[in-house]
Coordinates of C-alpha atoms and ligand atoms in Angstrom, one line a residue:
X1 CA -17.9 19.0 2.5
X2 CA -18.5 16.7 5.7
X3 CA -16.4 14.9 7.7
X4 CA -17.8 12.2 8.6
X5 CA -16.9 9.4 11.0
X6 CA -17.4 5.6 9.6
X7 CA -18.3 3.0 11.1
X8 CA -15.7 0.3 9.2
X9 CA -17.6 -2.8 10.8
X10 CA -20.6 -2.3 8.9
X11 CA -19.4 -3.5 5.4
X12 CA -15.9 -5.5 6.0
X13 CA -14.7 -6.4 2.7
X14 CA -12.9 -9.2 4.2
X15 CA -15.9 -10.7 5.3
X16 CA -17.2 -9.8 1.8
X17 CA -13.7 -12.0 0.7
X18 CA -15.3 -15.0 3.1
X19 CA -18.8 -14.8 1.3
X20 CA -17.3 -15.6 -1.8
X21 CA -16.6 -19.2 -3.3
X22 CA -12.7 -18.2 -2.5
X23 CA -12.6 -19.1 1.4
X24 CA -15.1 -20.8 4.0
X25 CA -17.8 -19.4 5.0
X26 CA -17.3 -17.9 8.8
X27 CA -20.4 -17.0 10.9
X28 CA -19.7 -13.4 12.5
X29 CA -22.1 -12.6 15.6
X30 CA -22.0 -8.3 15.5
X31 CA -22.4 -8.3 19.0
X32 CA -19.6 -10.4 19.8
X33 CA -16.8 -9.0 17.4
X34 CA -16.3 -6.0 19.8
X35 CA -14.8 -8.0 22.5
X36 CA -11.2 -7.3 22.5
X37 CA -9.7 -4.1 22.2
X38 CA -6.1 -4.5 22.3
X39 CA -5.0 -1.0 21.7
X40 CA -8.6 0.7 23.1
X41 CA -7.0 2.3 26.0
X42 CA -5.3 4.9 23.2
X43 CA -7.7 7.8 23.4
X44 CA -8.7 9.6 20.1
X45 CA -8.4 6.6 17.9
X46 CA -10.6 6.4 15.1
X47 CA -11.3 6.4 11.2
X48 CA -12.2 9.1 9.8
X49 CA -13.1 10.3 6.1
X50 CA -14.4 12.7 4.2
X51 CA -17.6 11.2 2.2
X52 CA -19.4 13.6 0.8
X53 CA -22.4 11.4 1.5
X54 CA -21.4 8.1 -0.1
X55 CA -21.2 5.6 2.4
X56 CA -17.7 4.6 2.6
X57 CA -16.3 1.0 3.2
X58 CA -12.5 0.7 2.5
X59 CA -11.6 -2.5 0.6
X60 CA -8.7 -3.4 2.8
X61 CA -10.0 -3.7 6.0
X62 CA -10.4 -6.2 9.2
X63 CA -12.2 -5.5 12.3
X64 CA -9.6 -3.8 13.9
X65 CA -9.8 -0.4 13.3
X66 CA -13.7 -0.7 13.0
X67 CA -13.4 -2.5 17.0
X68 CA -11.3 0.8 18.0
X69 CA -14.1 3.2 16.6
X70 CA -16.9 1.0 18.2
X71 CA -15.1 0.9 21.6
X72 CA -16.4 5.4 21.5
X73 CA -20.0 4.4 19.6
X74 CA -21.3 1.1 21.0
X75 CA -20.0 1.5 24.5
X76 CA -23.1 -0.7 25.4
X77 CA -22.7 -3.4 22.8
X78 CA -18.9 -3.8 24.5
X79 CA -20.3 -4.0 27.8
X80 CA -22.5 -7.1 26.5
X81 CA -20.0 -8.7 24.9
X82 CA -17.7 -8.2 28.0
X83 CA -20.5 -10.2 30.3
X84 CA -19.8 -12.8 27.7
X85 CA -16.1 -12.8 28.8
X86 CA -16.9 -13.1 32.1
X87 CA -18.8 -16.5 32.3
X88 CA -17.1 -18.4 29.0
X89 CA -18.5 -20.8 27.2
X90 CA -18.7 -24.4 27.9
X91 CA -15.6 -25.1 26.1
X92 CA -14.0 -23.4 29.4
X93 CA -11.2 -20.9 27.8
X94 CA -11.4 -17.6 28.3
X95 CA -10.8 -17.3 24.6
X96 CA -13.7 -18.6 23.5
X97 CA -15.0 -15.1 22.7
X98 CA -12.6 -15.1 20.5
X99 CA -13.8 -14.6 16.5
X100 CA -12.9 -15.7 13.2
X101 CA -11.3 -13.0 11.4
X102 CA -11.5 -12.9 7.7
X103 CA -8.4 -13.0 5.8
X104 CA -6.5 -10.2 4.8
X105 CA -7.5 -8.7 1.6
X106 CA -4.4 -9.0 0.1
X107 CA -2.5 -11.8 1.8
X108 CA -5.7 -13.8 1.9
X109 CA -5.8 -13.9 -2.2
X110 CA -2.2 -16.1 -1.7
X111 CA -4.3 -18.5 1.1
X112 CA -7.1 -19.2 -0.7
X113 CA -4.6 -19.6 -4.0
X114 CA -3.0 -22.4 -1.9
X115 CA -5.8 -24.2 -1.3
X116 CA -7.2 -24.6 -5.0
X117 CA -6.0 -27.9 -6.5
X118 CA -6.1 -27.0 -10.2
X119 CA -2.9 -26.9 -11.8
X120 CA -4.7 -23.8 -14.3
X121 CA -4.3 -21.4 -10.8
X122 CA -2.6 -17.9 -11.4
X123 CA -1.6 -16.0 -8.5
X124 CA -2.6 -12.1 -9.7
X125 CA -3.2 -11.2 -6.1
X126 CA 0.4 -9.7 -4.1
X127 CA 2.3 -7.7 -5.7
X128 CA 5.7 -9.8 -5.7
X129 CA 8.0 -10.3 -8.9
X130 CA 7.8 -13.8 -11.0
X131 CA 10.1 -14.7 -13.4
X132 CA 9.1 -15.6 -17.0
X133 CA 8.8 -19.3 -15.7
X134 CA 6.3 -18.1 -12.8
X135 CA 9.1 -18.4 -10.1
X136 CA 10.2 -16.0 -7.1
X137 CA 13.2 -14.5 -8.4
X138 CA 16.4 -13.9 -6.1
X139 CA 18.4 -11.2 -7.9
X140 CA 22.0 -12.1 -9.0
X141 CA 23.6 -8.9 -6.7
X142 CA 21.6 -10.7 -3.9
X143 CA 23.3 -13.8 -4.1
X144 CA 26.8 -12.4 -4.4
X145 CA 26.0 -10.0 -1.2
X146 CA 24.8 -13.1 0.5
X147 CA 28.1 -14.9 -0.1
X148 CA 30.0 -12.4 0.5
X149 CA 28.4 -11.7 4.1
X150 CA 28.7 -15.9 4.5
X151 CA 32.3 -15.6 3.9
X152 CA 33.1 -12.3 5.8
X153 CA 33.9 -14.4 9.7
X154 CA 34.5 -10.8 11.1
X155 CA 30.1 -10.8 10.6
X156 CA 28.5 -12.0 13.8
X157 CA 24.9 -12.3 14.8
X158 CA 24.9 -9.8 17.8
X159 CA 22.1 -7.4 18.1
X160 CA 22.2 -4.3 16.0
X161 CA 21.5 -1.1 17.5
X162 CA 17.8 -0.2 17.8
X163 CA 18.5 2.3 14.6
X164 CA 20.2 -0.8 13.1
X165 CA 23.1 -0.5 11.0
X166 CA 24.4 3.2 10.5
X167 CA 25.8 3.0 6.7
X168 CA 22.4 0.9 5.2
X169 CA 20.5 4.2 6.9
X170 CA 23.0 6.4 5.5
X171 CA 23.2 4.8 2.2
X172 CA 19.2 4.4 2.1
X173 CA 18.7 8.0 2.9
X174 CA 21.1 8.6 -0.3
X175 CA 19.2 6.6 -2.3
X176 CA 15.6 8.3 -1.8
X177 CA 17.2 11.9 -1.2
X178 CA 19.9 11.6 -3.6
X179 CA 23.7 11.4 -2.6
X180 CA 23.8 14.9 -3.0
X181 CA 21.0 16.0 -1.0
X182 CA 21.4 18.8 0.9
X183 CA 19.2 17.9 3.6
X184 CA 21.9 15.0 4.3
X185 CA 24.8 17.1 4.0
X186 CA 22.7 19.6 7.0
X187 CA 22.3 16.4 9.0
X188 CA 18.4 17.3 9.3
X189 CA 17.7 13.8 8.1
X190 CA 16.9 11.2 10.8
X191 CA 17.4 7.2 8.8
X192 CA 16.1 4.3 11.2
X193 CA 16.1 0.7 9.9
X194 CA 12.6 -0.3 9.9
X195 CA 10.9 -3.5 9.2
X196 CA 10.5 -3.3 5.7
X197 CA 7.5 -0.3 4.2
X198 CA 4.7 -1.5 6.7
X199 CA 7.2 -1.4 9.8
X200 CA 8.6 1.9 8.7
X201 CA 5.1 3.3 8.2
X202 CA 3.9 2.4 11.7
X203 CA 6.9 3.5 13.8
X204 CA 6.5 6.9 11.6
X205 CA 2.9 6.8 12.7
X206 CA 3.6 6.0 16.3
X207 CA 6.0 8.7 16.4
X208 CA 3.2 11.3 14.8
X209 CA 1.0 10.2 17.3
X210 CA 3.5 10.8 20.3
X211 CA 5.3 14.0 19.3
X212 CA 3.7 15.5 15.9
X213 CA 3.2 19.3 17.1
X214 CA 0.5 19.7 14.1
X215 CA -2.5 17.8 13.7
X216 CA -2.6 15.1 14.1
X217 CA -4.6 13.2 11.0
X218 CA -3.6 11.6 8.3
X219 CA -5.0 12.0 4.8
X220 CA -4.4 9.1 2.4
X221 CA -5.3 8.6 -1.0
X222 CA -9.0 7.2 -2.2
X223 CA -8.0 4.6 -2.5
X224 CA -4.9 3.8 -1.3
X225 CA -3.1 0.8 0.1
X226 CA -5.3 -1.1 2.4
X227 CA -3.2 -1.1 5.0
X228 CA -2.3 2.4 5.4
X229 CA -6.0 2.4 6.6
X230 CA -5.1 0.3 9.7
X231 CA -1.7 1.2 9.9
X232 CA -2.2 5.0 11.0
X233 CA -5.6 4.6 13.2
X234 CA -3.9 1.8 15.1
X235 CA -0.9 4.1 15.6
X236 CA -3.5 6.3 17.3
X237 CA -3.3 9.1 14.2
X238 CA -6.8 9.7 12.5
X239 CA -7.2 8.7 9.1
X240 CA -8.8 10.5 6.3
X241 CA -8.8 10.3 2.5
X242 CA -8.4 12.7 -0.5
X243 CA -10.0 12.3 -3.5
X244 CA -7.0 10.7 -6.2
X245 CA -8.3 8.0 -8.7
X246 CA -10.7 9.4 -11.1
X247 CA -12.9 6.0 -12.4
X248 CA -14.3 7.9 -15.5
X249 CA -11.3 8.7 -16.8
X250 CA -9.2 6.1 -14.7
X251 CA -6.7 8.7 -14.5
X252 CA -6.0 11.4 -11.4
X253 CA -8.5 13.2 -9.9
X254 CA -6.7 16.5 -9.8
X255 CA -8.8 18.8 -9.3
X256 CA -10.5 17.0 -6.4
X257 CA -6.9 16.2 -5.0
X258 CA -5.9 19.4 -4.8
X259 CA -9.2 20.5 -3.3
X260 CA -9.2 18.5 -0.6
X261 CA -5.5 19.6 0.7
X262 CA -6.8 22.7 0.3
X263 CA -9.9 21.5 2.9
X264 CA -7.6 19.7 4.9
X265 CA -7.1 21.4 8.5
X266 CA -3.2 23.4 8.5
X267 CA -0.7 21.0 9.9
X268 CA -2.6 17.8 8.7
X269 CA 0.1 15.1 7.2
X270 CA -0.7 13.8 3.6
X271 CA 0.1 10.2 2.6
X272 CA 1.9 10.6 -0.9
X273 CA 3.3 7.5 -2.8
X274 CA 6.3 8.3 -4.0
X275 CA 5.9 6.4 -7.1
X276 CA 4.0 3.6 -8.8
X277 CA 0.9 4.6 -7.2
X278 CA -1.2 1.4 -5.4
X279 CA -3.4 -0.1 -5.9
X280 CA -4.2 2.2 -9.4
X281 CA -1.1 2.9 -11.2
X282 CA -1.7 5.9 -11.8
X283 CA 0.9 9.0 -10.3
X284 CA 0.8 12.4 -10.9
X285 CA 2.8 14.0 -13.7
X286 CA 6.1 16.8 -12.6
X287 CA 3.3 19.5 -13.4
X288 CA 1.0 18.4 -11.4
X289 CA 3.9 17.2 -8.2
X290 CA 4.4 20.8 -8.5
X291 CA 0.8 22.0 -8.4
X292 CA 0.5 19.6 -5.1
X293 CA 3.8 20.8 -3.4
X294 CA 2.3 24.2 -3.6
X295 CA -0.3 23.3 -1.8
X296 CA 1.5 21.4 0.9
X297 CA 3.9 23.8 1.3
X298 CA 3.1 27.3 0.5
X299 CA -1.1 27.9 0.3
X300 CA -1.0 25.2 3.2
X301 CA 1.3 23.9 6.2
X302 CA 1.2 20.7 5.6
X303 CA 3.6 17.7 6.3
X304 CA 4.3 15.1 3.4
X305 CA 4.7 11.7 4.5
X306 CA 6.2 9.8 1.5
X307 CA 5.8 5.9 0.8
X308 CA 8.6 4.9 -0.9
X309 CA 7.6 0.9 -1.7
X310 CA 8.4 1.2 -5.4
X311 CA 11.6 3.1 -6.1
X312 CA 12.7 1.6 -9.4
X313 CA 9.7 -0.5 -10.2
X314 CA 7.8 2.2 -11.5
X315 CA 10.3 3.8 -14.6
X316 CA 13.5 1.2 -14.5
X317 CA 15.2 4.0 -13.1
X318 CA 15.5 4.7 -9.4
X319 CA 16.4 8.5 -9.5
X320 CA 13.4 9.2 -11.8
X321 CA 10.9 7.2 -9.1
X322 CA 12.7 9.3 -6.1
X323 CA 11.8 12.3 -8.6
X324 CA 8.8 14.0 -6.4
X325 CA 10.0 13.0 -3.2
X326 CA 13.4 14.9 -3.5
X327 CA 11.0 18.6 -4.6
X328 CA 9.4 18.1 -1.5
X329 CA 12.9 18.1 0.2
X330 CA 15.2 20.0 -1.6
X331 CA 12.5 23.0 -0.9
X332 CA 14.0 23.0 2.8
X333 CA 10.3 22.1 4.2
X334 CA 10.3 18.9 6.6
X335 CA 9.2 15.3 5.3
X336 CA 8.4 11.9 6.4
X337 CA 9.6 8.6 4.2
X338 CA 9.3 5.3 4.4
X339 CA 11.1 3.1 2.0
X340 CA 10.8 -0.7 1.1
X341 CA 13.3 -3.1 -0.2
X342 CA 10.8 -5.9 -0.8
X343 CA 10.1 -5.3 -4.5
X344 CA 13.1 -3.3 -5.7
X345 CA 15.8 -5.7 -4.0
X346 CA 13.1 -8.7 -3.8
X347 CA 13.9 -8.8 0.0
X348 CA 10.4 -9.3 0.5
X349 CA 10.9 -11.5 3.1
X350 CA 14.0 -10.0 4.8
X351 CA 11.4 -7.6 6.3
X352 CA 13.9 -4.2 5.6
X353 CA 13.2 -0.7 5.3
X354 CA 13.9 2.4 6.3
X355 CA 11.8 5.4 7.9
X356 CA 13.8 8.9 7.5
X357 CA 12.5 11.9 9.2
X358 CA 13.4 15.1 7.9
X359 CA 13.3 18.5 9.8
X360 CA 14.4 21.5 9.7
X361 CA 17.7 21.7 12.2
X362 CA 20.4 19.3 13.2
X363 CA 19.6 19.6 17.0
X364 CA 16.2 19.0 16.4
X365 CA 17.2 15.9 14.0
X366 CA 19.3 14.3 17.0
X367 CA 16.2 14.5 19.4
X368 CA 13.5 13.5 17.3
X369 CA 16.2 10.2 16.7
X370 CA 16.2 9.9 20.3
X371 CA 12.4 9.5 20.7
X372 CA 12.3 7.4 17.5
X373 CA 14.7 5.1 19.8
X374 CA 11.9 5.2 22.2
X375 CA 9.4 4.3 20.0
X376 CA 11.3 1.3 18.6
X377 CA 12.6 -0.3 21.2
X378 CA 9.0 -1.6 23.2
X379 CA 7.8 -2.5 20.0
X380 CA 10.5 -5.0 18.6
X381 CA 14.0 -3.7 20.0
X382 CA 15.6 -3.3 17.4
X383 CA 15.5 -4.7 14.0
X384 CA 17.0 -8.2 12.4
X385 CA 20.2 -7.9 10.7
X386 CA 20.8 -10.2 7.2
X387 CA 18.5 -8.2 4.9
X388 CA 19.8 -4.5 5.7
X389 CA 23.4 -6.0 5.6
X390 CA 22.6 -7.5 2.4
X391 CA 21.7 -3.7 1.1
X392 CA 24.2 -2.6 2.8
X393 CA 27.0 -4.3 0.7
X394 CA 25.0 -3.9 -2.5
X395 CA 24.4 0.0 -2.1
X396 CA 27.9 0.4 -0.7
X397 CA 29.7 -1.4 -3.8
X398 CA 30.1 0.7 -7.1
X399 CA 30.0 -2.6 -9.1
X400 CA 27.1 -4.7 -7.2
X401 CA 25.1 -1.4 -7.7
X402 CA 25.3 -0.8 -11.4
X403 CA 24.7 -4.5 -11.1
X404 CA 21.9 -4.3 -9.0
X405 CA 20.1 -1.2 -11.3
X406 CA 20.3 -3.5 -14.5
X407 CA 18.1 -5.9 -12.8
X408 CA 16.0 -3.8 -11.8
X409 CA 15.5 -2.5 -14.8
X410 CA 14.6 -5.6 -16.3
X411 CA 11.8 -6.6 -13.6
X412 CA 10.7 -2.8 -15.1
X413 CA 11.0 -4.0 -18.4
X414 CA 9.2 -7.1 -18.2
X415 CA 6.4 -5.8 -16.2
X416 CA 6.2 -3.5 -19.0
X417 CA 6.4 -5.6 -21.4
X418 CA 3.6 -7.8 -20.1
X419 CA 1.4 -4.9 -20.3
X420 CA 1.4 -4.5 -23.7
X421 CA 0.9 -8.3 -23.9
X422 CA -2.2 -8.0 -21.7
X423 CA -3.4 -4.9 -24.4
X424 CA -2.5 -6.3 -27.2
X425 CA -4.8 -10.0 -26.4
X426 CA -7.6 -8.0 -25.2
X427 CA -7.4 -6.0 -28.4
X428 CA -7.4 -9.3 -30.2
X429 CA -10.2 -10.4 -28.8
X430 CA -12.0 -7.4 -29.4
X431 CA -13.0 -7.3 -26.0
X432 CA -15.8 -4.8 -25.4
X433 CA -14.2 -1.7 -23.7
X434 CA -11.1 0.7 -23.7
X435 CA -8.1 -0.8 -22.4
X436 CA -6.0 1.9 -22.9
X437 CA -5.5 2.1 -18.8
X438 CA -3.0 -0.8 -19.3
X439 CA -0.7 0.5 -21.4
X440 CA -1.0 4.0 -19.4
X441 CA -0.8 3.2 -16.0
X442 CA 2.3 2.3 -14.0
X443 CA 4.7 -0.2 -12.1
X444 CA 3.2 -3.1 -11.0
X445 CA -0.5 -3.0 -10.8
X446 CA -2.6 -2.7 -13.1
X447 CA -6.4 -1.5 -12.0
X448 CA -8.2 -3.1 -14.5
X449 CA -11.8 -1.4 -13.8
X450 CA -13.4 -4.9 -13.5
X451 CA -16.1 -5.1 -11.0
X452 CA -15.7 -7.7 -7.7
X453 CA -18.5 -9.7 -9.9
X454 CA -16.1 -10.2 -12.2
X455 CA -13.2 -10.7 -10.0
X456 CA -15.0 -13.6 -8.7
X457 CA -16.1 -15.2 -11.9
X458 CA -12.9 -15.2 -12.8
X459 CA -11.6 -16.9 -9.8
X460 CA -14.1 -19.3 -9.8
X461 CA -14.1 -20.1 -13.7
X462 CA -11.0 -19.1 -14.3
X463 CA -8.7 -19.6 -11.7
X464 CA -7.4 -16.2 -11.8
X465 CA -6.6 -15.0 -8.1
X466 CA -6.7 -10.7 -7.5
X467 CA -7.7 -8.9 -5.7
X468 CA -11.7 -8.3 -5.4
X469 CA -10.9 -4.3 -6.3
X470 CA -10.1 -5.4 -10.1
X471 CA -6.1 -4.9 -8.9
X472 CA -3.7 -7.7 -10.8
X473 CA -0.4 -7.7 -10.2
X474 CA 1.1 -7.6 -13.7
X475 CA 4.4 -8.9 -12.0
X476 CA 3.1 -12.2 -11.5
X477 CA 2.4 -12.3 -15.1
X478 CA 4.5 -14.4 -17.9
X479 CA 3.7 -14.7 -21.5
X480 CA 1.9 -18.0 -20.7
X481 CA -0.8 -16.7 -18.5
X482 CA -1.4 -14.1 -20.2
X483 CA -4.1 -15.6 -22.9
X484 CA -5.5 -17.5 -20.0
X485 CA -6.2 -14.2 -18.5
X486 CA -7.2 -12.4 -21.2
X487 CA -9.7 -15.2 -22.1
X488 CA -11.1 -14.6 -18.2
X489 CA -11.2 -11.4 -18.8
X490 CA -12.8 -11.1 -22.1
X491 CA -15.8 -14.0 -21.2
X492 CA -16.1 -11.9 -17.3
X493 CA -16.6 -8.2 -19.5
X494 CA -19.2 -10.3 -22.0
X495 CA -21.3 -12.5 -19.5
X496 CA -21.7 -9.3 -17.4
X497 CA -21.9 -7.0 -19.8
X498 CA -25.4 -5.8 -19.6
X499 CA -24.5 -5.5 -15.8
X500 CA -21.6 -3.2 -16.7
X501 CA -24.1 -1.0 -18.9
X502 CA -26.3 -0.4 -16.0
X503 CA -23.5 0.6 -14.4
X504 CA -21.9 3.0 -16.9
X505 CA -25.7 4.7 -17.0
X506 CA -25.7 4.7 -13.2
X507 CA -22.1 6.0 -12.6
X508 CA -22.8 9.3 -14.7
X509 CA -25.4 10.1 -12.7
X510 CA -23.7 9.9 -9.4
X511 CA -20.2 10.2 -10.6
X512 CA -19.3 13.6 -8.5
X513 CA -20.0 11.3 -5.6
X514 CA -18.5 8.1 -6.6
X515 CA -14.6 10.2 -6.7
X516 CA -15.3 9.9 -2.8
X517 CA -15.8 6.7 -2.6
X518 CA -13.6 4.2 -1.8
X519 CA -11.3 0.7 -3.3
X520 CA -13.9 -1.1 -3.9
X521 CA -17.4 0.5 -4.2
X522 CA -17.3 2.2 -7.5
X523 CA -16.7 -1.4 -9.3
X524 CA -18.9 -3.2 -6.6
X525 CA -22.0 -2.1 -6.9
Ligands
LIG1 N1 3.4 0.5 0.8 C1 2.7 0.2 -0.3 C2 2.2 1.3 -1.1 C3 2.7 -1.2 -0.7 O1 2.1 -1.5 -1.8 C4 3.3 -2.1 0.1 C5 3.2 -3.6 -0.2 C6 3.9 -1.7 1.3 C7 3.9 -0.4 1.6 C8 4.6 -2.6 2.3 O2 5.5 -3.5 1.8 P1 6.5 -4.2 2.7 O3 6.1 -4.0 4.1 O4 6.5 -5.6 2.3 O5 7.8 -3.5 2.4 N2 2.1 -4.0 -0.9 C9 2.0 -5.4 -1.5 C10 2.1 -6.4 -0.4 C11 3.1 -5.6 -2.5 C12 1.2 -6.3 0.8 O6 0.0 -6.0 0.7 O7 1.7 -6.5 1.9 C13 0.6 -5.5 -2.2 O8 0.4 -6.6 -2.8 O9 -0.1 -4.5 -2.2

């Protein structure tokens, strides 16, 4: 199997986002986009992955990491475009260099969303909770944390430490590692507050990049989250992928997971969601968390970084979705997780999290903190203090947290619920195809297997906002929308149906190569 390096400017799907009806049209100038290179002076930056020959183009993906890997490959393309700099344009700034970007992948879906005028629009595109009534939902625990921190006049708004507050890190490693963990009760668990999953992630990649004594590249799931593909080469760690959705079945590529751990260099770190897999919904069974733990731990040395966005979404229960992550601990080997409160607590905006580092002795625990300080404290000093004090006082208060788990079981529930709804319509419909996938796959995304064709058909006709992957966010779903999108569905699956055949026909042929490939280009052909 190659490695090969890939050159992420050639294909942006963002850009591929702009040439669609959903956003203006942007003129991009390849010579020019290499102009700035805000983190370039970090040496051994670059993406990486393993394509077995399929070209690879991640889904998720601005010019930033692509500008890093040009900055080694086209030397001489940056040297013209930093002549350009030099003399400016006639508008006179020494910005005018400066390019478009396209918008993010993800995010973006939300702006273009904004701008369409008909009241018909469903937002299917980020992965936040809606209520029945299609509203942001502030949970009930919230609230009464919130007024209790309003009331509480011995509160003040100094700065936290650059770890942030002690007991939400104490109380978040307890909830991921249970409260019985052994790994807490050794003190070989570092917990600092981050800024929600993404901030937690990047000062965990920082930190790799600084002080991992193993190698140090990242594999990460094809696909994965988009941002995981920026995230780590911007952190200066090299990013690869595994081979993990399997688009004939639309189930887990096993076999080809556990392959390529086996491939993977000893002391390579492997990007594991914990739960509720993103963007396919699809997570590997206790059998087969045990087959991969193996790997990672005894046929290989290799260092599990968990992401932890989902804990709770994924069964209602929050011990069951911390399931995997606490085998990979309780086996005494070392760990990385981040954990998110935007989904499970609905903090999204609150921007808290936690990264906990796990190792195998106190004294090392109380110097990797140390560094982690070091990392922290250039980037944003340390981290803002209403959200974490907010799961502080729910976490730390027996009634607000039996409180807090029935509400998240019922965000489970509905999201549940809603895909049976989705099923059932399509079933109804008799839309061609087997949408079995929906029922099966879990927490809040479901990866419906439409093509970006059909994504934007739907969008256009439809008014149905997702992402151009086939991903819809089943928590922005309600009982309403749901024959409106299962009436976009069912006309995108017939009017491109004969395109869908060629691609069945096609996809046998060259389906050892398409488990390689990445978000988008086995359904964008
Ligand atoms: N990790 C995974 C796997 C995620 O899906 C997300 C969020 C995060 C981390 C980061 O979340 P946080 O920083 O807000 O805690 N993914 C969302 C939103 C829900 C996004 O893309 O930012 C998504 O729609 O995929």
């Amino acid at each position: 199997m190659s490695i090969s390096t890939v050159a992420l400017s050639t294909k942006l799907s963002g850009a591929s986002l702009l040439e669609t009806s959903l956003l203006p049209k942007q003129n991009f100038s390849r010579s020019s986009r290499v102009a700035s290179f805000p983190a370039a002076s970090r040496p051994n930056v670059g993406v990486q992955v393993r394509n077995n020959g399929v070209s690879f183009t991640p889904a998720q993906s601005d010019s930033s990491p692509g500008k890093l890997h040009r900055r080694t490959r086209m030397s001489a393309v940056a040297k013209e475009s930093d002549a350009s700099v030099s003399t400016t344009t006639d508008s006179g700034s020494s910005f005018a260099h400066v390019q478009q970007a396209p918008e993010d992948p993800i995010l973006g879906i939300t702006v273009a969303y904004n701008k369409d005028p008909s009241p018909a629009k469903v937002n299917l595109g980020v992965g936040a909770y809606r209520t029945e009534e299609g509203k942001p939902l502030v949970l009930n625990v919230v609230r009464k944390a919130e007024q209790q921190i309003v009331a509480d006049k011995s509160r003040n708004k100094e700065y936290l430490g650059i770890t942030g507050i002690p007991s939400f890190n104490k109380l978040s490693a307890q909830l991921i590692l249970g409260s019985d963990s052994p790994a807490i009760a050794e003190k070989r668990v570092v917990t600092v507050q981050g800024l929600s999953g993404t901030g937690s992630l990047r000062v965990g990649g920082e930190f790799l990049a600084r002080h991992y004594g193993g190698q140090k590249i990242i594999y990460v799931p094809s696909p994965t989250w988009g941002n995981h593909l920026k995230i780590f080469p911007l952190s200066g760690v090299e990013t690869r992928t595994y081979r993990y959705f399997d688009p004939k079945t639309k189930g887990l590529d096993y076999e080809g997971m556990i392959e390529d751990l086996r491939n993977a260099p000893n002391g390579a770190v492997v990007l594991l969601h914990a739960c509720a897999h993103n963007p396919t919904g699809v997570d590997p069974s206790q059998e087969q968390w045990e087959g991969i733990r193996r790997v990672i731990r005894e046929e290989k040395q290799l260092l599990p970084f968990f992401d932890s966005a989902y804990q709770g979404f994924a069964s209602g229960s929050l011990d069951t979705d911390a399931w995997a992550v606490r085998q990979f601990v309780n086996d005494g080997g070392e760990a990385f997780i981040a954990q998110s409160y935007a989904k499970n607590m609905g903090l999204y905006g609150e921007r808290v999290g936690a990264l906990s580092v796990i190792v195998k002795g106190a004294e090392v625990a109380t110097r990797v903190e140390s560094q982690l300080k070091l990392v922290i404290r250039p980037m944003y000093s340390n981290p803002p203090t209403h959200g974490a004090a907010i799961v502080s006082v729910i976490l730390s208060d027996k009634d607000l947290f039996e409180e807090w788990k029935v509400e998240l079981k019922d965000m489970a529930d509905r999201i549940i619920s809603m895909r049976h709804q989705l099923f059932d319509a399509l079933k109804e419909r008799k839309t061609p195809g087997n949408w079995e996938h929906i029922l099966n796959q879990i927490g809040m995304f479901t990866f419906t297997g439409l093509n970006k064709q059909q994504v934007e058909y739907m969008t256009r006709e439809h008014h149905i906002y997702m992402t151009l992957d086939g991903r819809i966010s089943m928590a922005g779903l309600s009982s309403r929308t749901v024959p409106q999108l299962a009436d976009a569905i069912h006309s995108a699956v017939v009017n491109f149906s004969s395109y869908m055949l060629k691609w069945f026909a096609r996809s046998s042929k060259i389906e050892s190569k398409l488990a390689n490939t990445e978000n988008e280009s086995h359904y964008q052909r």
